[in-house]
mmCIF file of C-alpha atoms in Angstrom:
data_model
loop_
_atom_site.group_PDB
_atom_site.id
_atom_site.type_symbol
_atom_site.label_atom_id
_atom_site.label_comp_id
_atom_site.label_asym_id
_atom_site.label_seq_id
_atom_site.Cartn_x
_atom_site.Cartn_y
_atom_site.Cartn_z
ATOM 1 C CA SER A 1 -65.494 -21.244 64.714
ATOM 2 C CA ILE A 2 -67.942 -24.028 65.433
ATOM 3 C CA MET A 3 -66.357 -26.024 62.583
ATOM 4 C CA GLN A 4 -63.096 -26.240 64.538
ATOM 5 C CA HIS A 5 -64.637 -27.157 67.885
ATOM 6 C CA GLN A 6 -62.998 -30.215 69.438
ATOM 7 C CA SER A 7 -66.340 -31.999 69.580
ATOM 8 C CA ILE A 8 -66.575 -31.941 65.755
ATOM 9 C CA SER A 9 -64.807 -35.033 64.460
ATOM 10 C CA PRO A 10 -63.406 -35.223 60.907
ATOM 11 C CA SER A 11 -66.359 -37.450 60.047
ATOM 12 C CA ASP A 12 -68.840 -34.884 61.385
ATOM 13 C CA ARG A 13 -66.990 -32.081 59.605
ATOM 14 C CA LEU A 14 -67.169 -33.951 56.312
ATOM 15 C CA GLN A 15 -70.926 -34.403 56.660
ATOM 16 C CA ILE A 16 -71.396 -30.718 57.492
ATOM 17 C CA LEU A 17 -69.307 -29.539 54.549
ATOM 18 C CA LYS A 18 -71.125 -31.882 52.158
ATOM 19 C CA LYS A 19 -74.454 -30.527 53.387
ATOM 20 C CA ILE A 20 -73.254 -26.936 53.044
ATOM 21 C CA LYS A 21 -72.094 -27.636 49.499
ATOM 22 C CA LYS A 22 -75.452 -29.149 48.618
ATOM 23 C CA LEU A 23 -77.404 -26.243 50.105
ATOM 24 C CA SER A 24 -75.260 -23.540 48.525
ATOM 25 C CA VAL A 25 -76.090 -24.380 44.908
ATOM 26 C CA PRO A 26 -78.816 -22.465 43.034
ATOM 27 C CA PRO A 27 -81.411 -21.349 43.865
ATOM 28 C CA ARG A 28 -80.198 -21.107 47.475
ATOM 29 C CA ARG A 29 -76.624 -20.003 46.762
ATOM 30 C CA TRP A 30 -77.324 -16.358 47.461
ATOM 31 C CA LYS A 31 -78.958 -17.214 50.793
ATOM 32 C CA MET A 32 -76.509 -19.765 52.143
ATOM 33 C CA LEU A 33 -73.071 -18.799 50.919
ATOM 34 C CA GLY A 34 -72.877 -15.445 52.702
ATOM 35 C CA ILE A 35 -73.856 -17.004 56.024
ATOM 36 C CA LEU A 36 -71.582 -20.019 55.918
ATOM 37 C CA SER A 37 -68.590 -19.093 53.743
ATOM 38 C CA ASP A 38 -66.624 -17.603 56.651
ATOM 39 C CA GLN A 39 -66.978 -20.814 58.672
ATOM 40 C CA ILE A 40 -66.015 -22.940 55.680
ATOM 41 C CA SER A 41 -62.922 -20.898 54.869
ATOM 42 C CA THR A 42 -61.846 -20.749 58.520
ATOM 43 C CA CYS A 43 -62.154 -24.522 58.783
ATOM 44 C CA LEU A 44 -60.038 -25.090 55.679
ATOM 45 C CA GLU A 45 -57.390 -22.429 56.429
ATOM 46 C CA ASP A 46 -55.799 -24.146 59.439
ATOM 47 C CA LYS A 47 -52.135 -23.939 58.389
ATOM 48 C CA SER A 48 -51.178 -26.898 60.562
ATOM 49 C CA LYS A 49 -53.459 -29.083 58.438
ATOM 50 C CA LYS A 50 -52.434 -27.813 55.028
ATOM 51 C CA PRO A 51 -50.601 -30.180 52.674
ATOM 52 C CA LYS A 52 -47.502 -29.099 50.791
ATOM 53 C CA ILE A 53 -48.241 -28.118 47.182
ATOM 54 C CA VAL A 54 -45.947 -29.346 44.399
ATOM 55 C CA THR A 55 -46.465 -28.074 40.841
ATOM 56 C CA ILE A 56 -45.254 -29.982 37.789
ATOM 57 C CA TYR A 57 -45.199 -28.225 34.409
ATOM 58 C CA ASN A 58 -45.682 -30.438 31.374
ATOM 59 C CA ILE A 59 -47.028 -30.505 27.844
ATOM 60 C CA PRO A 60 -50.155 -32.609 27.248
ATOM 61 C CA ASN A 61 -49.746 -35.185 24.512
ATOM 62 C CA GLY A 62 -53.168 -34.507 23.014
ATOM 63 C CA GLU A 63 -54.285 -38.110 23.306
ATOM 64 C CA PHE A 64 -56.967 -39.419 25.638
ATOM 65 C CA ARG A 65 -57.527 -42.835 27.176
ATOM 66 C CA GLY A 66 -61.158 -42.783 28.063
ATOM 67 C CA SER A 67 -61.636 -39.455 29.832
ATOM 68 C CA LYS A 68 -57.993 -39.218 30.936
ATOM 69 C CA GLN A 69 -55.689 -36.825 29.145
ATOM 70 C CA MET A 70 -52.219 -38.201 28.365
ATOM 71 C CA TRP A 71 -48.945 -36.400 29.126
ATOM 72 C CA ASN A 72 -45.389 -36.712 27.850
ATOM 73 C CA LEU A 73 -43.146 -38.680 30.206
ATOM 74 C CA LYS A 74 -39.368 -38.365 30.468
ATOM 75 C CA GLU A 75 -38.559 -41.367 28.314
ATOM 76 C CA PRO A 76 -38.898 -40.318 24.658
ATOM 77 C CA GLY A 77 -42.030 -41.615 23.009
ATOM 78 C CA THR A 78 -43.802 -42.561 26.244
ATOM 79 C CA ILE A 79 -46.992 -41.034 27.550
ATOM 80 C CA GLY A 80 -48.995 -41.449 30.740
ATOM 81 C CA THR A 81 -51.658 -40.106 33.067
ATOM 82 C CA VAL A 82 -51.098 -37.343 35.614
ATOM 83 C CA GLU A 83 -50.625 -40.048 38.248
ATOM 84 C CA GLN A 84 -47.878 -41.713 36.180
ATOM 85 C CA LEU A 85 -46.271 -38.329 35.622
ATOM 86 C CA ALA A 86 -46.285 -37.703 39.377
ATOM 87 C CA MET A 87 -44.832 -41.147 40.103
ATOM 88 C CA GLU A 88 -42.035 -40.431 37.635
ATOM 89 C CA TYR A 89 -41.295 -37.187 39.465
ATOM 90 C CA TYR A 90 -41.233 -38.748 42.950
ATOM 91 C CA ARG A 91 -38.863 -41.463 41.744
ATOM 92 C CA SER A 92 -36.429 -38.796 40.544
ATOM 93 C CA GLU A 93 -33.763 -37.158 42.684
ATOM 94 C CA ILE A 94 -35.639 -33.850 42.902
ATOM 95 C CA GLY A 95 -38.754 -35.726 44.000
ATOM 96 C CA GLY A 96 -36.985 -37.634 46.754
ATOM 97 C CA ASN A 97 -35.772 -40.853 45.093
ATOM 98 C CA TRP A 98 -38.763 -42.861 46.312
ATOM 99 C CA GLU A 99 -38.669 -46.506 45.256
ATOM 100 C CA ASN A 100 -41.815 -47.849 46.909
ATOM 101 C CA ILE A 101 -44.725 -45.992 45.300
ATOM 102 C CA SER A 102 -48.200 -47.436 44.887
ATOM 103 C CA HIS A 103 -51.281 -46.057 43.152
ATOM 104 C CA TYR A 104 -53.854 -47.857 45.270
ATOM 105 C CA GLU A 105 -55.849 -44.894 46.635
ATOM 106 C CA SER A 106 -58.322 -46.100 49.297
ATOM 107 C CA ARG A 107 -57.341 -49.754 48.986
ATOM 108 C CA ILE A 108 -54.420 -49.082 51.303
ATOM 109 C CA GLY A 109 -56.607 -47.550 54.009
ATOM 110 C CA LYS A 110 -59.105 -50.393 53.879
ATOM 111 C CA ALA A 111 -56.349 -53.000 54.132
ATOM 112 C CA ILE A 112 -54.871 -51.227 57.159
ATOM 113 C CA PHE A 113 -58.306 -51.147 58.799
ATOM 114 C CA VAL A 114 -58.935 -54.855 58.195
ATOM 115 C CA ILE A 115 -55.564 -56.062 59.469
ATOM 116 C CA THR A 116 -55.578 -53.756 62.509
ATOM 117 C CA LEU A 117 -59.161 -54.451 63.623
ATOM 118 C CA TRP A 118 -59.792 -57.987 62.341
ATOM 119 C CA ASP A 119 -60.842 -59.449 65.687
ATOM 120 C CA GLU A 120 -63.139 -56.509 66.430
ATOM 121 C CA ILE A 121 -64.723 -56.650 62.961
ATOM 122 C CA PHE A 122 -65.538 -60.341 63.376
ATOM 123 C CA THR A 123 -66.333 -60.392 67.077
ATOM 124 C CA ASP A 124 -69.286 -62.570 68.054
ATOM 125 C CA GLY A 125 -70.215 -60.130 70.805
ATOM 126 C CA VAL A 126 -72.784 -58.246 68.697
ATOM 127 C CA ALA A 127 -76.068 -60.034 68.078
ATOM 128 C CA GLY A 128 -77.625 -60.384 64.632
ATOM 129 C CA VAL A 129 -74.779 -59.072 62.462
ATOM 130 C CA PHE A 130 -73.681 -62.480 61.156
ATOM 131 C CA GLN A 131 -76.418 -64.532 59.525
ATOM 132 C CA HIS A 132 -74.204 -67.169 57.899
ATOM 133 C CA PRO A 133 -70.513 -68.211 58.074
ATOM 134 C CA PHE A 134 -69.647 -66.903 54.599
ATOM 135 C CA GLN A 135 -70.220 -63.203 55.189
ATOM 136 C CA SER A 136 -67.307 -60.966 54.234
ATOM 137 C CA TYR A 137 -68.291 -58.331 56.804
ATOM 138 C CA PRO A 138 -70.848 -57.808 59.607
ATOM 139 C CA LEU A 139 -74.210 -56.465 58.485
ATOM 140 C CA ASP A 140 -73.776 -53.220 60.387
ATOM 141 C CA LEU A 141 -70.321 -52.338 58.999
ATOM 142 C CA MET A 142 -71.748 -49.798 56.567
ATOM 143 C CA THR A 143 -73.666 -48.016 59.311
ATOM 144 C CA GLU A 144 -72.624 -45.885 62.270
ATOM 145 C CA SER A 145 -73.982 -48.558 64.599
ATOM 146 C CA PHE A 146 -70.838 -50.568 63.850
ATOM 147 C CA TRP A 147 -68.969 -48.149 66.107
ATOM 148 C CA SER A 148 -71.669 -47.609 68.715
ATOM 149 C CA SER A 149 -72.226 -51.366 69.144
ATOM 150 C CA ARG A 150 -68.512 -52.000 69.723
ATOM 151 C CA GLU A 151 -67.315 -48.678 71.082
ATOM 152 C CA GLU A 152 -65.637 -50.124 74.158
ATOM 153 C CA ILE A 153 -63.622 -52.837 72.409
ATOM 154 C CA LEU A 154 -62.806 -50.606 69.417
ATOM 155 C CA THR A 155 -61.614 -47.752 71.629
ATOM 156 C CA SER A 156 -59.430 -50.136 73.596
ATOM 157 C CA ARG A 157 -57.979 -51.754 70.481
ATOM 158 C CA LEU A 158 -57.255 -48.422 68.785
ATOM 159 C CA LYS A 159 -55.481 -47.193 71.901
ATOM 160 C CA THR A 160 -53.376 -50.367 71.942
ATOM 161 C CA ALA A 161 -52.558 -49.974 68.243
ATOM 162 C CA ARG A 162 -51.638 -46.313 68.681
ATOM 163 C CA GLU A 163 -49.121 -47.208 71.397
ATOM 164 C CA MET A 164 -47.555 -50.133 69.529
ATOM 165 C CA SER A 165 -43.843 -50.122 68.803
ATOM 166 C CA ARG A 166 -42.887 -50.844 65.208
ATOM 167 C CA LYS A 167 -41.791 -54.324 66.268
ATOM 168 C CA GLN A 168 -45.246 -54.945 67.723
ATOM 169 C CA VAL A 169 -46.875 -53.651 64.515
ATOM 170 C CA VAL A 170 -44.816 -56.175 62.544
ATOM 171 C CA GLU A 171 -45.798 -59.028 64.876
ATOM 172 C CA MET A 172 -49.474 -58.085 64.724
ATOM 173 C CA SER A 173 -49.474 -57.744 60.916
ATOM 174 C CA ARG A 174 -47.748 -61.074 60.342
ATOM 175 C CA LYS A 175 -49.979 -62.857 62.825
ATOM 176 C CA VAL A 176 -53.221 -61.674 61.216
ATOM 177 C CA TRP A 177 -51.898 -62.172 57.682
ATOM 178 C CA ASP A 178 -50.747 -65.745 58.324
ATOM 179 C CA ARG A 179 -53.942 -66.671 60.139
ATOM 180 C CA GLU A 180 -56.431 -65.112 57.718
ATOM 181 C CA ASN A 181 -54.684 -64.920 54.335
ATOM 182 C CA GLY A 182 -57.155 -65.723 51.555
ATOM 183 C CA VAL A 183 -60.292 -65.250 53.633
ATOM 184 C CA GLN A 184 -62.772 -63.141 51.697
ATOM 185 C CA VAL A 185 -63.299 -59.909 53.594
ATOM 186 C CA VAL A 186 -64.464 -56.503 52.438
ATOM 187 C CA GLY A 187 -61.620 -54.073 51.837
ATOM 188 C CA MET A 188 -58.771 -56.599 51.691
ATOM 189 C CA GLU A 189 -57.471 -57.758 48.308
ATOM 190 C CA TRP A 190 -54.850 -60.295 49.327
ATOM 191 C CA ASN A 191 -53.538 -60.786 45.798
ATOM 192 C CA LYS A 192 -52.653 -57.079 45.541
ATOM 193 C CA TRP A 193 -49.982 -57.367 48.202
ATOM 194 C CA ASP A 194 -46.816 -59.283 48.825
ATOM 195 C CA ARG A 195 -46.773 -60.427 52.459
ATOM 196 C CA GLU A 196 -43.397 -58.980 53.425
ATOM 197 C CA GLU A 197 -43.987 -55.801 51.446
ATOM 198 C CA PHE A 198 -47.270 -55.255 53.258
ATOM 199 C CA VAL A 199 -45.717 -55.962 56.658
ATOM 200 C CA GLU A 200 -42.875 -53.536 55.946
ATOM 201 C CA MET A 201 -45.406 -50.914 54.889
ATOM 202 C CA MET A 202 -47.276 -51.358 58.188
ATOM 203 C CA GLU A 203 -44.001 -51.170 60.112
ATOM 204 C CA THR A 204 -43.066 -47.945 58.337
ATOM 205 C CA LEU A 205 -46.457 -46.396 59.063
ATOM 206 C CA GLY A 206 -46.235 -47.131 62.775
ATOM 207 C CA GLY A 207 -48.953 -47.401 65.398
ATOM 208 C CA ARG A 208 -50.157 -43.804 65.439
ATOM 209 C CA ILE A 209 -50.975 -43.648 61.737
ATOM 210 C CA ILE A 210 -52.569 -47.095 61.426
ATOM 211 C CA SER A 211 -54.711 -46.325 64.475
ATOM 212 C CA GLY A 212 -55.839 -42.967 63.064
ATOM 213 C CA ILE A 213 -56.790 -44.493 59.717
ATOM 214 C CA SER A 214 -58.561 -47.459 61.302
ATOM 215 C CA GLU A 215 -60.577 -45.195 63.578
ATOM 216 C CA VAL A 216 -62.299 -43.231 60.807
ATOM 217 C CA TYR A 217 -63.237 -46.445 58.975
ATOM 218 C CA ALA A 218 -64.589 -47.910 62.202
ATOM 219 C CA LYS A 219 -66.748 -44.848 62.832
ATOM 220 C CA ASN A 220 -68.223 -44.650 59.346
ATOM 221 C CA TYR A 221 -66.875 -47.135 56.804
ATOM 222 C CA ARG A 222 -69.218 -46.152 53.979
ATOM 223 C CA GLN A 223 -68.443 -42.456 54.281
ATOM 224 C CA TRP A 224 -64.661 -42.916 54.298
ATOM 225 C CA SER A 225 -64.486 -45.712 51.710
ATOM 226 C CA ALA A 226 -63.247 -43.291 49.030
ATOM 227 C CA GLY A 227 -61.186 -40.132 48.878
ATOM 228 C CA MET A 228 -57.734 -41.187 50.107
ATOM 229 C CA PRO A 229 -54.863 -39.604 48.136
ATOM 230 C CA ASP A 230 -53.849 -41.277 44.873
ATOM 231 C CA LEU A 231 -50.271 -42.223 45.692
ATOM 232 C CA PHE A 232 -48.690 -43.766 48.748
ATOM 233 C CA MET A 233 -44.936 -44.081 49.199
ATOM 234 C CA TRP A 234 -42.799 -45.424 51.986
ATOM 235 C CA ARG A 235 -39.219 -46.299 52.797
ATOM 236 C CA LYS A 236 -37.237 -47.996 55.520
ATOM 237 C CA GLU A 237 -33.510 -47.302 55.497
ATOM 238 C CA LYS A 238 -30.505 -47.882 57.665
ATOM 239 C CA ARG A 239 -30.030 -44.807 59.805
ATOM 240 C CA LYS A 240 -26.349 -44.146 59.027
ATOM 241 C CA GLU A 241 -26.788 -44.662 55.281
ATOM 242 C CA ARG A 242 -29.771 -42.333 55.238
ATOM 243 C CA ARG A 243 -27.899 -39.630 57.122
ATOM 244 C CA ARG A 244 -24.916 -39.839 54.785
ATOM 245 C CA GLU A 245 -27.162 -39.391 51.727
ATOM 246 C CA GLU A 246 -28.939 -36.437 53.333
ATOM 247 C CA GLU A 247 -25.643 -34.766 54.208
ATOM 248 C CA GLU A 248 -24.475 -35.006 50.590
ATOM 249 C CA ILE A 249 -27.743 -33.590 49.243
ATOM 250 C CA GLU A 250 -28.343 -30.924 51.888
ATOM 251 C CA GLU A 251 -24.834 -29.615 52.537
ATOM 252 C CA ASP A 252 -25.789 -26.208 51.127
ATOM 253 C CA GLU A 253 -28.954 -25.724 53.183
ATOM 254 C CA ASP A 254 -29.393 -22.578 55.234
ATOM 255 C CA THR A 255 -28.968 -22.239 59.011
ATOM 256 C CA GLU A 256 -32.623 -22.798 59.822
ATOM 257 C CA GLU A 257 -32.766 -26.087 57.941
ATOM 258 C CA GLU A 258 -29.523 -27.189 59.552
ATOM 259 C CA GLY A 259 -31.035 -26.499 62.956
ATOM 260 C CA GLU A 260 -34.052 -28.635 62.100
ATOM 261 C CA ARG A 261 -31.794 -31.460 60.946
ATOM 262 C CA GLU A 262 -29.765 -31.274 64.159
ATOM 263 C CA LYS A 263 -32.983 -31.551 66.151
ATOM 264 C CA GLU A 264 -34.021 -34.608 64.131
ATOM 265 C CA GLU A 265 -30.618 -36.193 64.708
ATOM 266 C CA GLU A 266 -30.900 -35.594 68.437
ATOM 267 C CA GLU A 267 -34.293 -37.268 68.437
ATOM 268 C CA GLY A 268 -32.808 -40.084 66.360
ATOM 269 C CA GLU A 269 -30.008 -40.559 68.882
ATOM 270 C CA GLU A 270 -32.594 -41.016 71.607
ATOM 271 C CA THR A 271 -34.252 -43.678 69.472
ATOM 272 C CA GLU A 272 -30.948 -45.417 68.813
ATOM 273 C CA GLU A 273 -30.406 -45.772 72.535
ATOM 274 C CA GLU A 274 -33.501 -47.953 72.501
ATOM 275 C CA GLY A 275 -31.942 -50.167 69.826
ATOM 276 C CA GLU A 276 -33.519 -48.507 66.770
ATOM 277 C CA GLU A 277 -31.347 -48.934 63.640
ATOM 278 C CA TRP A 278 -33.797 -47.765 61.000
ATOM 279 C CA GLU A 279 -35.347 -44.567 59.748
ATOM 280 C CA TYR A 280 -38.908 -44.603 58.458
ATOM 281 C CA GLU A 281 -40.730 -42.213 56.150
ATOM 282 C CA VAL A 282 -44.167 -42.270 54.525
ATOM 283 C CA LYS A 283 -45.987 -39.836 52.288
ATOM 284 C CA TRP A 284 -49.375 -39.598 50.596
ATOM 285 C CA VAL A 285 -49.839 -37.560 47.415
ATOM 286 C CA GLU A 286 -53.085 -36.425 45.825
ATOM 287 C CA VAL A 287 -52.528 -35.741 42.106
ATOM 288 C CA LYS A 288 -54.556 -33.126 40.263
ATOM 289 C CA GLY A 289 -54.666 -32.172 36.611
ATOM 290 C CA PRO A 290 -55.035 -28.599 35.327
ATOM 291 C CA ARG A 291 -58.803 -28.417 35.819
ATOM 292 C CA ASP A 292 -59.140 -30.675 38.862
ATOM 293 C CA ARG A 293 -59.894 -29.526 42.389
ATOM 294 C CA LEU A 294 -59.881 -31.270 45.739
ATOM 295 C CA SER A 295 -63.264 -32.650 46.694
ATOM 296 C CA VAL A 296 -64.655 -32.240 50.204
ATOM 297 C CA ARG A 297 -64.026 -35.933 50.825
ATOM 298 C CA GLN A 298 -60.395 -35.616 49.725
ATOM 299 C CA GLU A 299 -59.879 -32.573 51.943
ATOM 300 C CA ALA A 300 -61.282 -34.515 54.884
ATOM 301 C CA TRP A 301 -58.900 -37.427 54.259
ATOM 302 C CA ILE A 302 -55.948 -35.046 54.048
ATOM 303 C CA GLU A 303 -56.959 -33.617 57.420
ATOM 304 C CA VAL A 304 -57.153 -37.096 58.947
ATOM 305 C CA LEU A 305 -53.745 -38.140 57.616
ATOM 306 C CA LEU A 306 -52.018 -34.931 58.687
ATOM 307 C CA GLY A 307 -53.664 -35.209 62.088
ATOM 308 C CA ALA A 308 -52.274 -38.740 62.449
ATOM 309 C CA GLY A 309 -48.757 -37.473 61.786
ATOM 310 C CA ALA A 310 -48.378 -38.445 58.113
ATOM 311 C CA LYS A 311 -46.864 -36.284 55.384
ATOM 312 C CA VAL A 312 -49.295 -35.290 52.645
ATOM 313 C CA GLU A 313 -48.720 -33.387 49.416
ATOM 314 C CA VAL A 314 -50.942 -32.191 46.590
ATOM 315 C CA CYS A 315 -49.177 -32.538 43.240
ATOM 316 C CA LYS A 316 -50.635 -30.246 40.591
ATOM 317 C CA VAL A 317 -49.880 -30.916 36.941
ATOM 318 C CA VAL A 318 -50.040 -27.677 34.961
ATOM 319 C CA GLU A 319 -50.044 -27.205 31.199
ATOM 320 C CA GLY A 320 -47.057 -25.205 30.033
ATOM 321 C CA GLU A 321 -43.454 -25.256 28.923
ATOM 322 C CA GLU A 322 -41.126 -27.551 30.820
ATOM 323 C CA LYS A 323 -40.194 -25.418 33.819
ATOM 324 C CA GLY A 324 -39.395 -28.146 36.280
ATOM 325 C CA VAL A 325 -41.083 -28.399 39.644
ATOM 326 C CA ASN A 326 -42.067 -25.793 42.190
ATOM 327 C CA GLY A 327 -42.759 -26.955 45.741
ATOM 328 C CA LYS A 328 -44.653 -24.615 48.092
#
């Protein structure tokens, strides 16, 4: 399919799908859908780029806060949104015992972009994009010319970032933070982050993921400024402690899962030889209520994150009796 051709970037694919969606509504639906539906479905059925689906069953409270329906949380007498319900699940044992969970959506991606590409964003090598010293971004940031005008330096920087060790990611993050903290810049809300928490988050993400995220913003900031999954979670744990916990939880797993774990341990041993003492894990989760569906923009972001090596899940909250959680 042309939609899966290597020359079609995620940004291009998003634009194509948005155009198809616009053209396939009445009165043209009957003309366009039959021609293009096969290409659309083929593009979105790549199993390697499909997020895991987790379903949570719950009873709606009946109350609304604005347009948001409220749901019953575990603690008696407490209610919350679908996002709060999902956060409660992921903090539980069945959800993975995640401690670091944020509901920042695209704010995380923008912050990663700013810290990773600060020098390239504010380079003085492009004429006419800074008219006064108080600008929070170059005038061409919201256009595709931002990339084309800096393609060489951006490509080089992204390659460097992609190949960074976690130690180098930490050094880079601290250096930029300490030098620029408080400077007004689009996409970076300094007061939303604790310095060491942000640095640890960057370390946990690693070079490949921060480079992949930064690249799509650099190519079309306006287009990718929304649509990232609702929740982001990360953890950094001592390797031996993490293994011991996993062994206790997974001792009854089948042979196939044991084989996968052995492979991961072998890879971990190779890392330890290089002095690595930690294990890192990150996950994005898009939360959907009973009548919500993924938008084209959200599907594109999921594809980008999976392509960069991140774990992504879609958590669906379904009305019904308390049946627990079903992961697919």
